[in-house]
Coordinates of C-alpha atoms and ligand atoms in Angstrom, one line a residue:
M19 CA -26.0 75.2 -13.2
T20 CA -25.6 78.3 -15.2
Q21 CA -28.5 80.4 -16.6
N22 CA -28.6 83.2 -18.9
I23 CA -30.5 85.9 -17.1
D24 CA -29.9 88.7 -19.6
D25 CA -32.8 90.8 -20.7
L26 CA -34.9 89.6 -17.8
A27 CA -36.7 92.9 -17.6
A28 CA -37.7 92.7 -21.3
R29 CA -39.7 89.5 -20.8
P30 CA -43.4 89.2 -20.1
P31 CA -44.4 89.3 -16.4
A32 CA -45.2 85.5 -16.1
E33 CA -42.0 84.5 -17.8
R34 CA -40.2 87.0 -15.6
E35 CA -41.5 85.4 -12.5
L36 CA -40.5 82.0 -13.7
A37 CA -37.0 83.2 -14.7
E38 CA -36.7 84.8 -11.2
A39 CA -37.7 81.6 -9.5
R40 CA -35.2 79.7 -11.7
R41 CA -32.5 82.2 -10.7
I42 CA -33.2 81.8 -7.0
L43 CA -33.2 78.0 -7.4
A44 CA -29.9 78.1 -9.2
C45 CA -28.5 80.2 -6.4
I46 CA -29.6 77.8 -3.9
V47 CA -28.3 74.8 -5.8
E48 CA -24.9 76.6 -6.4
S49 CA -24.5 77.5 -2.7
S50 CA -25.4 74.1 -1.4
D51 CA -22.6 72.2 0.4
D52 CA -23.9 69.0 -1.1
A53 CA -23.2 67.9 -4.7
I54 CA -26.4 68.3 -6.7
I55 CA -26.3 66.5 -10.0
S56 CA -29.1 65.8 -12.5
T57 CA -29.0 63.1 -15.2
T58 CA -31.1 61.8 -18.0
L59 CA -32.6 58.4 -17.6
D60 CA -29.5 57.0 -19.4
G61 CA -27.3 58.5 -16.8
V62 CA -26.0 61.4 -18.9
I63 CA -25.2 64.4 -16.7
T64 CA -27.3 67.4 -17.4
S65 CA -26.4 69.7 -14.4
W66 CA -23.4 69.8 -12.0
N67 CA -23.2 72.3 -9.1
R68 CA -20.1 73.8 -7.5
S69 CA -20.0 71.4 -4.6
A70 CA -20.1 68.5 -7.1
G71 CA -16.9 70.0 -8.5
R72 CA -15.4 70.2 -5.0
I73 CA -16.4 66.7 -3.9
F74 CA -15.5 64.9 -7.1
G75 CA -12.7 67.1 -8.6
Y76 CA -14.4 67.7 -12.0
A77 CA -15.6 71.1 -13.3
A78 CA -19.1 71.4 -14.7
E79 CA -17.7 71.8 -18.3
E80 CA -15.9 68.5 -17.9
M81 CA -19.0 66.6 -16.8
I82 CA -22.1 68.0 -18.4
G83 CA -23.0 65.7 -21.3
R84 CA -20.9 62.9 -20.0
P85 CA -22.1 59.6 -18.3
V86 CA -22.4 59.8 -14.5
S87 CA -20.8 56.3 -14.4
L88 CA -17.4 58.1 -14.6
L89 CA -17.8 58.4 -10.9
Y90 CA -18.5 54.8 -10.3
L91 CA -16.1 52.3 -8.8
P92 CA -15.7 49.0 -10.7
D93 CA -18.4 47.2 -8.7
H94 CA -21.6 49.3 -9.3
R95 CA -24.3 46.7 -9.2
S96 CA -26.2 48.8 -6.6
E97 CA -26.2 51.8 -8.9
I98 CA -28.1 49.9 -11.6
E99 CA -30.6 48.9 -9.0
I100 CA -31.1 52.5 -7.9
L101 CA -31.6 53.5 -11.5
E102 CA -34.3 50.9 -11.8
R103 CA -36.1 52.3 -8.8
I104 CA -35.9 55.8 -10.2
R105 CA -37.3 54.6 -13.5
R106 CA -40.3 53.3 -11.5
G107 CA -40.7 56.8 -10.0
E108 CA -39.3 55.8 -6.6
R109 CA -36.9 57.9 -4.4
V110 CA -33.8 56.7 -2.6
D111 CA -32.9 58.4 0.6
H112 CA -29.5 58.7 2.4
Y113 CA -27.9 55.8 0.6
E114 CA -24.3 55.4 1.7
T115 CA -22.0 54.4 -1.1
V116 CA -18.6 55.2 -2.6
R117 CA -17.6 57.3 -5.7
R118 CA -14.3 57.9 -7.3
H119 CA -12.7 61.4 -7.2
K120 CA -11.0 62.7 -10.3
N121 CA -7.6 62.0 -8.6
G122 CA -8.6 58.4 -8.2
Q123 CA -9.3 58.5 -4.4
V124 CA -12.4 57.0 -3.0
V125 CA -15.0 59.4 -1.7
F126 CA -17.7 58.2 0.7
V127 CA -21.0 59.8 0.0
S128 CA -24.6 59.7 1.3
L129 CA -26.9 59.8 -1.7
T130 CA -30.5 61.0 -2.0
V131 CA -31.8 60.2 -5.5
S132 CA -35.2 61.4 -6.8
P133 CA -36.9 61.0 -10.2
I134 CA -37.4 64.1 -12.4
L135 CA -40.8 64.1 -14.0
D136 CA -42.1 66.0 -17.1
E137 CA -45.4 67.8 -17.2
A138 CA -47.2 64.6 -18.0
G139 CA -45.7 63.0 -15.0
Q140 CA -43.2 60.8 -17.0
V141 CA -39.8 60.1 -15.4
I142 CA -37.3 61.8 -17.7
G143 CA -34.2 61.9 -15.5
S144 CA -32.9 61.9 -11.9
S145 CA -31.5 64.4 -9.5
K146 CA -28.8 63.3 -7.1
I147 CA -27.8 65.0 -3.9
A148 CA -24.5 63.6 -2.7
R149 CA -23.1 64.5 0.7
D150 CA -19.4 63.9 1.2
I151 CA -19.2 61.7 4.4
T152 CA -15.6 60.7 4.0
E153 CA -14.5 62.8 7.0
T154 CA -17.5 61.8 9.1
K155 CA -16.8 58.2 8.3
R156 CA -13.2 58.5 9.3
L157 CA -14.1 60.2 12.5
R158 CA -16.7 57.5 13.2
E159 CA -14.2 54.7 12.6
Q160 CA -11.7 56.4 14.8
E161 CA -14.2 56.6 17.5
Q162 CA -15.1 53.0 17.2
L163 CA -11.5 52.0 17.2
A164 CA -10.9 54.1 20.3
Q165 CA -13.9 52.5 22.0
A166 CA -12.7 49.0 21.1
E167 CA -9.2 49.8 22.3
S168 CA -10.5 51.1 25.6
R169 CA -12.7 48.0 26.0
A170 CA -9.7 45.8 25.3
E171 CA -7.7 47.7 27.8
R172 CA -10.3 47.4 30.4
R173 CA -10.6 43.7 29.7
F174 CA -6.8 43.4 29.8
R175 CA -6.7 45.3 33.1
K176 CA -9.3 42.9 34.6
L177 CA -7.2 40.0 33.3
L178 CA -4.2 41.4 35.0
E179 CA -6.0 41.9 38.2
A180 CA -7.6 38.5 38.2
A181 CA -4.3 36.7 37.6
P182 CA -3.4 34.3 40.4
D183 CA 0.2 35.4 40.3
A184 CA 1.6 38.8 41.4
I185 CA 2.6 40.8 38.3
L186 CA 5.0 43.7 38.6
E187 CA 6.6 46.0 36.0
V188 CA 9.9 47.4 37.0
D189 CA 11.8 50.2 35.1
A190 CA 15.5 50.4 34.3
D191 CA 16.2 51.9 37.8
G192 CA 14.4 49.1 39.6
R193 CA 11.3 51.1 40.4
I194 CA 8.0 49.4 40.4
V195 CA 5.8 51.2 37.8
L196 CA 2.9 48.8 37.5
L197 CA 1.4 46.1 39.6
N198 CA -1.8 44.0 40.0
E199 CA -4.0 43.4 43.0
Q200 CA -2.4 40.0 43.7
A201 CA 0.9 41.7 44.2
E202 CA -0.6 43.8 46.9
K203 CA -2.1 40.8 48.6
M204 CA 0.9 38.6 48.2
F205 CA 3.4 41.1 49.7
G206 CA 1.0 42.8 52.2
Y207 CA 1.6 46.3 50.8
S208 CA -0.9 48.7 49.3
R209 CA -0.5 49.9 45.7
E210 CA 0.7 53.3 47.0
E211 CA 3.3 51.7 49.1
L212 CA 4.7 49.9 46.1
L213 CA 4.3 52.2 43.1
G214 CA 7.5 54.1 42.5
F215 CA 9.5 52.2 45.1
N216 CA 12.4 50.0 44.5
V217 CA 11.6 46.4 43.8
E218 CA 14.4 45.3 46.1
M219 CA 12.0 46.0 49.1
L220 CA 10.4 42.7 48.1
V221 CA 13.7 40.8 48.2
P222 CA 14.8 39.2 51.5
A223 CA 17.2 41.6 53.2
A224 CA 20.1 39.1 53.0
M225 CA 19.8 38.9 49.2
R226 CA 19.2 42.6 48.5
S227 CA 22.8 43.6 47.7
G228 CA 23.2 40.9 45.1
H229 CA 19.8 41.6 43.5
A230 CA 20.8 45.0 42.0
S231 CA 23.7 43.3 40.1
H232 CA 21.4 40.5 38.9
R233 CA 19.0 43.2 37.6
A234 CA 21.8 44.8 35.7
A235 CA 22.9 41.5 34.2
Y236 CA 19.3 40.8 33.1
T237 CA 19.0 44.2 31.5
S238 CA 22.1 43.6 29.4
D239 CA 20.6 40.3 28.0
P240 CA 16.9 40.6 28.5
Q241 CA 15.0 37.4 27.6
T242 CA 11.9 35.7 28.9
R243 CA 13.2 33.2 31.4
P244 CA 12.7 31.9 34.9
M245 CA 14.7 33.8 37.5
G246 CA 17.4 32.0 39.5
T247 CA 17.0 28.6 37.8
G248 CA 17.9 25.8 40.3
L249 CA 17.8 28.2 43.3
E250 CA 15.2 28.1 46.0
L251 CA 13.9 31.7 45.7
K252 CA 12.3 33.6 48.6
A253 CA 10.4 36.8 48.7
Q254 CA 9.8 39.2 51.7
R255 CA 6.4 40.4 52.8
K256 CA 5.8 43.8 54.5
D257 CA 5.8 42.0 57.9
R258 CA 9.3 40.8 57.0
T259 CA 8.3 37.2 56.8
L260 CA 9.8 35.2 53.9
F261 CA 8.0 32.8 51.6
P262 CA 9.1 30.6 48.7
V263 CA 8.4 31.9 45.2
E264 CA 8.9 31.1 41.6
I265 CA 9.6 34.1 39.4
S266 CA 9.6 34.5 35.6
L267 CA 10.9 37.5 33.9
S268 CA 10.1 39.0 30.5
P269 CA 11.4 42.2 28.9
N270 CA 8.9 44.9 27.9
R271 CA 10.3 47.5 25.5
T272 CA 8.3 50.7 25.9
E273 CA 8.6 54.3 24.7
D274 CA 10.0 55.0 28.2
G275 CA 12.8 52.4 27.7
L276 CA 13.3 48.8 28.8
R277 CA 11.1 47.6 31.5
V278 CA 11.0 44.1 33.1
I279 CA 7.8 42.3 33.9
A280 CA 8.1 39.9 36.8
L281 CA 5.5 37.2 37.4
V282 CA 5.7 36.1 41.0
R283 CA 4.1 32.8 42.1
D284 CA 3.8 32.0 45.8
I285 CA 4.7 28.3 46.1
S286 CA 4.4 27.9 49.9
E287 CA 1.6 25.4 49.6
R288 CA 3.4 23.4 46.9
K289 CA 6.5 23.4 49.0
Q290 CA 4.5 22.3 52.1
S291 CA 2.9 19.4 50.3
E292 CA 6.3 18.5 48.8
N293 CA 7.8 18.5 52.2
R294 CA 4.9 16.5 53.7
L295 CA 5.4 14.0 50.9
L296 CA 9.1 13.9 51.5
A297 CA 8.5 13.3 55.2
V298 CA 6.0 10.5 54.5
R299 CA 8.4 9.0 52.0
E300 CA 11.3 9.2 54.5
L301 CA 9.1 7.7 57.2
F302 CA 8.1 4.8 54.8
T303 CA 11.6 4.3 53.7
A304 CA 12.7 4.1 57.3
E305 CA 9.9 1.7 58.2
L306 CA 10.6 -0.4 55.2
A307 CA 14.3 -0.5 56.0
A308 CA 13.5 -1.6 59.6
K309 CA 11.0 -4.2 58.3
N310 CA 13.6 -5.4 55.8
E311 CA 16.1 -5.6 58.6
Q312 CA 13.7 -7.6 60.7
L313 CA 12.9 -9.9 57.7
E314 CA 16.5 -10.4 56.9
S315 CA 17.3 -11.4 60.5
R316 CA 14.3 -13.6 60.6
N317 CA 15.4 -15.2 57.3
R318 CA 18.8 -15.8 58.8
E319 CA 17.2 -17.4 61.8
V320 CA 15.0 -19.5 59.6
E321 CA 18.0 -20.5 57.5
K322 CA 19.9 -21.3 60.6
A323 CA 17.0 -23.3 62.1
N324 CA 16.6 -25.2 58.8
R325 CA 20.3 -26.0 58.6
L326 CA 20.2 -27.2 62.2
K327 CA 17.1 -29.2 61.4
S328 CA 18.7 -30.8 58.4
E329 CA 21.9 -31.4 60.3
F330 CA 19.9 -32.9 63.2
L331 CA 17.9 -35.1 60.9
A332 CA 21.0 -36.3 59.0
S333 CA 22.8 -37.1 62.2
M334 CA 19.7 -38.6 63.8
S335 CA 18.9 -40.7 60.9
H336 CA 22.5 -41.9 60.8
E337 CA 22.3 -42.6 64.5
L338 CA 18.9 -44.3 64.2
R339 CA 19.8 -46.3 61.0
T340 CA 23.0 -47.8 62.4
P341 CA 21.3 -49.6 65.3
L342 CA 18.3 -50.4 63.2
H343 CA 20.5 -52.1 60.6
T344 CA 22.0 -54.1 63.5
I345 CA 18.5 -55.1 64.7
L346 CA 17.4 -56.0 61.2
G347 CA 20.6 -57.9 60.4
F348 CA 20.6 -60.0 63.6
S349 CA 16.8 -60.6 63.4
E350 CA 17.3 -61.9 59.9
L351 CA 20.2 -64.1 61.0
L352 CA 18.0 -65.5 63.8
T353 CA 15.1 -66.3 61.4
E354 CA 17.6 -68.3 59.3
E355 CA 18.0 -70.5 62.4
V356 CA 21.8 -70.9 61.8
E357 CA 22.4 -70.6 65.5
G358 CA 19.8 -73.2 66.4
P359 CA 16.1 -73.8 65.8
L360 CA 13.4 -71.4 67.1
N361 CA 10.1 -72.4 68.5
P362 CA 6.9 -71.1 66.7
K363 CA 6.3 -68.3 69.3
Q364 CA 9.9 -67.1 69.0
K365 CA 9.5 -67.1 65.2
R366 CA 6.3 -65.0 65.5
F367 CA 8.0 -62.5 67.8
L368 CA 10.9 -62.2 65.4
G369 CA 8.5 -61.6 62.5
H370 CA 7.0 -58.6 64.4
I371 CA 10.5 -57.3 65.2
L372 CA 11.5 -57.5 61.5
Q373 CA 8.3 -56.0 60.2
D374 CA 8.4 -53.0 62.5
S375 CA 12.1 -52.4 62.1
R376 CA 11.6 -52.3 58.3
H377 CA 8.8 -49.9 58.7
L378 CA 10.9 -47.7 61.0
L379 CA 13.7 -47.7 58.4
D380 CA 11.2 -46.7 55.7
L381 CA 10.0 -43.9 57.9
I382 CA 13.5 -42.6 58.7
N383 CA 14.4 -42.7 55.0
E384 CA 11.3 -40.8 54.0
V385 CA 11.7 -38.1 56.6
L386 CA 15.3 -37.7 55.5
D387 CA 14.2 -37.5 51.8
L388 CA 11.6 -34.9 52.6
S389 CA 13.9 -32.7 54.6
K390 CA 16.4 -32.8 51.7
I391 CA 13.7 -32.0 49.2
E392 CA 12.3 -29.1 51.3
S393 CA 15.7 -27.6 51.9
G394 CA 16.5 -27.9 48.1
R395 CA 19.5 -30.0 48.8
L396 CA 18.2 -33.1 47.0
E397 CA 20.4 -33.4 43.9
L398 CA 19.3 -35.7 41.1
Q399 CA 21.9 -38.0 39.5
L400 CA 20.6 -37.7 35.9
E401 CA 21.8 -40.4 33.5
P402 CA 20.4 -42.3 30.5
F403 CA 19.2 -45.7 31.6
D404 CA 17.1 -48.6 30.4
F405 CA 13.6 -48.2 31.8
A406 CA 12.5 -51.8 31.2
S407 CA 15.2 -53.3 33.4
C408 CA 14.6 -50.7 36.1
I409 CA 10.8 -51.5 36.3
E410 CA 11.5 -55.2 36.2
E411 CA 13.8 -54.9 39.3
V412 CA 11.0 -53.0 41.2
V413 CA 8.3 -55.5 40.1
S414 CA 10.4 -58.5 41.3
A415 CA 11.3 -56.8 44.6
I416 CA 7.6 -56.2 45.3
R417 CA 6.2 -59.5 44.0
Q418 CA 6.4 -61.1 47.3
Q419 CA 4.1 -58.5 48.9
S420 CA 1.5 -59.1 46.1
E421 CA 1.7 -62.9 46.5
T422 CA 1.0 -62.6 50.2
K423 CA -2.3 -61.0 49.3
S424 CA -2.9 -63.2 46.2
I425 CA -2.9 -60.1 44.0
R426 CA -2.0 -60.5 40.4
L427 CA 0.9 -58.2 39.7
E428 CA 1.6 -57.5 36.0
N429 CA 4.3 -55.6 34.2
R430 CA 2.8 -54.4 30.9
N431 CA 5.6 -52.0 30.1
T432 CA 6.4 -52.2 26.4
F433 CA 8.9 -49.3 26.3
R434 CA 12.4 -50.4 25.5
G435 CA 14.2 -47.1 25.3
L436 CA 16.3 -44.9 27.6
L437 CA 15.1 -42.4 30.2
N438 CA 17.1 -39.4 31.2
A439 CA 16.6 -39.5 35.0
D440 CA 17.9 -40.5 38.4
R441 CA 17.6 -44.3 38.3
L442 CA 17.4 -44.8 42.0
R443 CA 14.8 -42.1 42.5
V444 CA 12.7 -43.5 39.6
K445 CA 12.8 -46.9 41.3
E446 CA 11.7 -45.1 44.5
V447 CA 8.8 -43.6 42.7
L448 CA 7.7 -46.9 41.2
Y449 CA 8.2 -48.7 44.5
N450 CA 6.0 -46.1 46.3
L451 CA 3.2 -46.3 43.8
L452 CA 3.3 -50.1 43.4
S453 CA 3.4 -50.7 47.2
N454 CA 0.5 -48.3 47.7
A455 CA -1.4 -50.1 44.9
I456 CA -0.9 -53.4 46.7
K457 CA -1.6 -52.0 50.1
F458 CA -4.9 -50.5 49.0
T459 CA -6.1 -53.4 46.9
P460 CA -8.0 -56.2 48.6
E461 CA -7.0 -59.9 48.2
E462 CA -7.4 -61.5 44.8
G463 CA -7.1 -58.0 43.2
H464 CA -5.1 -56.9 40.2
V465 CA -2.2 -54.5 40.0
W466 CA -0.3 -53.6 36.8
V467 CA 2.0 -51.0 35.4
E468 CA 1.9 -49.8 31.7
S469 CA 3.7 -47.1 29.7
L470 CA 3.4 -44.9 26.6
A471 CA 6.2 -42.8 25.0
Q472 CA 4.9 -39.4 23.8
N473 CA 7.0 -36.6 22.4
D474 CA 9.9 -36.1 24.8
F475 CA 8.3 -37.9 27.7
L476 CA 7.4 -41.4 28.9
Q477 CA 4.0 -41.6 30.5
V478 CA 3.9 -44.4 33.1
A479 CA 0.7 -45.5 34.8
V480 CA 0.4 -47.6 38.0
C481 CA -3.1 -49.1 38.2
D482 CA -5.0 -51.2 40.7
T483 CA -8.5 -52.6 41.2
G484 CA -8.4 -51.5 44.9
I485 CA -10.5 -49.3 47.2
G486 CA -10.1 -46.1 45.1
I487 CA -10.1 -42.5 46.1
P488 CA -13.0 -40.1 45.9
P489 CA -12.4 -37.2 43.4
E490 CA -12.5 -34.5 46.1
E491 CA -9.4 -36.1 47.7
H492 CA -7.3 -36.4 44.5
E493 CA -5.3 -33.3 45.2
A494 CA -5.0 -33.8 48.9
V495 CA -3.4 -37.3 48.6
F496 CA -0.2 -35.6 47.3
E497 CA 0.1 -33.4 50.4
K498 CA 2.4 -34.2 53.3
F499 CA 1.1 -36.6 56.0
Y500 CA -2.3 -36.8 54.2
Q501 CA -4.1 -40.1 54.4
V502 CA -7.6 -40.7 53.0
G503 CA -9.8 -41.1 56.1
D504 CA -12.5 -43.8 55.6
T505 CA -11.1 -45.6 52.6
T506 CA -7.9 -46.7 54.3
R507 CA -9.5 -47.8 57.6
G508 CA -8.1 -51.1 58.5
V509 CA -5.1 -50.9 56.1
R510 CA -3.5 -47.7 57.5
E511 CA 0.1 -48.4 58.1
G512 CA 2.0 -45.7 56.3
T513 CA 3.3 -42.3 57.1
G514 CA 1.4 -40.2 54.6
L515 CA 4.7 -39.0 53.1
G516 CA 5.1 -41.4 50.2
L517 CA 3.0 -39.5 47.6
S518 CA 4.3 -36.1 48.6
I519 CA 7.9 -37.3 48.1
T520 CA 6.9 -39.0 44.9
K521 CA 5.3 -35.9 43.5
S522 CA 8.4 -33.8 44.4
L523 CA 10.7 -36.3 42.7
I524 CA 8.6 -36.3 39.5
E525 CA 8.5 -32.5 39.4
L526 CA 12.2 -32.3 40.1
H527 CA 12.6 -34.3 36.9
G528 CA 10.4 -31.9 35.0
G529 CA 7.5 -34.3 34.9
T530 CA 3.9 -34.2 36.3
I531 CA 1.8 -36.7 38.3
W532 CA -2.0 -37.1 38.4
L533 CA -4.6 -39.4 39.6
E534 CA -7.8 -41.0 38.1
S535 CA -9.8 -42.9 40.6
Q536 CA -13.3 -43.5 42.0
P537 CA -14.1 -45.2 45.3
A538 CA -14.3 -49.0 45.0
Q539 CA -13.2 -48.8 41.3
G540 CA -9.5 -48.8 41.6
S541 CA -6.9 -46.1 41.1
R542 CA -4.7 -45.1 38.2
F543 CA -1.6 -43.0 39.1
S544 CA 0.1 -41.6 36.0
F545 CA 3.3 -39.6 35.7
T546 CA 5.7 -38.5 33.1
L547 CA 9.5 -38.6 33.0
P548 CA 11.9 -37.2 30.3
L549 CA 13.2 -39.5 27.6
A550 CA 16.9 -39.6 26.9
K551 CA 17.8 -37.6 23.7
P552 CA 18.9 -40.0 21.0
Ligands
ADP22 P1 0.9 -43.7 53.0 O1 0.7 -44.7 51.9 O2 2.2 -43.9 53.7 O3 -0.2 -43.5 53.9 P2 1.0 -42.0 50.8 O4 1.4 -40.5 50.7 O5 1.7 -42.9 49.9 O6 1.1 -42.3 52.3 O7 -0.5 -42.0 50.4 C1 -1.4 -41.1 51.1 C2 -2.8 -41.7 51.1 O8 -3.3 -41.8 49.8 C3 -2.9 -43.0 51.6 O9 -2.9 -43.1 53.0 C4 -4.2 -43.5 51.1 O10 -5.2 -43.1 51.8 C5 -4.2 -42.9 49.7 N1 -3.7 -43.8 48.6 C6 -2.5 -43.8 48.1 N2 -2.4 -44.7 47.1 C7 -3.6 -45.3 47.0 C8 -4.2 -46.3 46.2 N3 -3.5 -46.9 45.2 N4 -5.5 -46.6 46.4 C9 -6.2 -46.0 47.3 N5 -5.7 -45.0 48.2 C10 -4.4 -44.7 48.0

């Protein structure tokens, strides 16, 4: 602000006083450290003090009469708002904002804007006091940054101390330059006993000499990697005891040169549980091997016993069958009375001999069959054969038994094709089922066999109107030596092996056998056998 103060003395006293006051005011404004600027309501600059020149880089001559918006940065929405407030006669205090210096740099300022009123109290312009706070702001930011850094460092330090692993930093000469609390605990040294000392003091004495060269090798190719891959690493405590460790190394390039950070993990517990696990496993393996050995020897014994049993049964059945055939043969001869007539008593006795000998022969044959089936030595002679003729043979062989009991025996088979099966064994199956049917059907009853070809199988059913079997016994009748208690009372004369052998024979052929029956309502034994492929 410049003011012509010439001829001051020539003015009237009141005017003189006013001029004096203006001069003092101008001095104050000029000497202020803050930029003091006044503008019209349209923002045209009307005064500009020296500090304004210093802060914004423009001289008063450059700025007076020009718009204050020259100092604005592109986004100056808030300036418009301030202007609005001034127009309403309000004052804005210490408003922090940015302005542009003549050289283009951003200046941070704290603004106090007040309205200028005319004598009538009308707002005619504004005065702005701008304080340059760029430096303050920078210092404040620096301080905040420093605080944040030290906070982060403190946090990082805590992290380092709380780590479950020992962390050591070692310089190029192998000296420990940094360590955490866990390192003290793990190795049993205090911080003072470790700092500045060679890291080799933590290496087992026997390995120390090699360690220095390992360190040198690492320094020549420093990478983050585990130490001594594949080796069982050990570390040494202050009390000279050793413990297993896992170490991972990473390089740390600092202003003081290359340093190596070593992360040391005590794996004693892990090793212990590994060892325990190993011991348990070894124990189990040993036990298992012993058990296996036992089992194998028992298996061998069983096999041997089985073989002996089969051999015994085979030789015994041979030994038994030969004299039995002699008994049967001669008894039959005698009944034919070729060698002379027999009296009725003799005939009756001979009848008993014949009946029991046949029964004994059946029993021997069945036991032999069963022992063969059980030892897996029964081999089927599979061949295509005509089922109709096979069933006819069985029915005629058994007819005499049915006639003795006045049972109507009927062959209702309509199947004329070929089966792929063991003909003799199929006859055995049919014979077993038919003789059971006759055996367990009272006199004047009815026994028949029927068949139905379905898909690849022939389904055969042997039916009777006999005593029947309660449903809860349907499965058991196929078990070895099983005979239905009450129902067979009075007619029991078998071995309880027939159905068990029959079932095995059917299953050996790939077929199935099942029973439908109710007490006193007869039985229906059904089974399937494979058809011969055309
Ligand atoms: P076994 O006839 O020699 O006693 P099976 O194994 O052939 O032996 O038969 C076992 C039992 O099943 C018989 O004792 C009998 O109780 C019962 N059973 C078998 N077939 C019939 C049938 N058709 N009717 C009633 N019960 C039967």
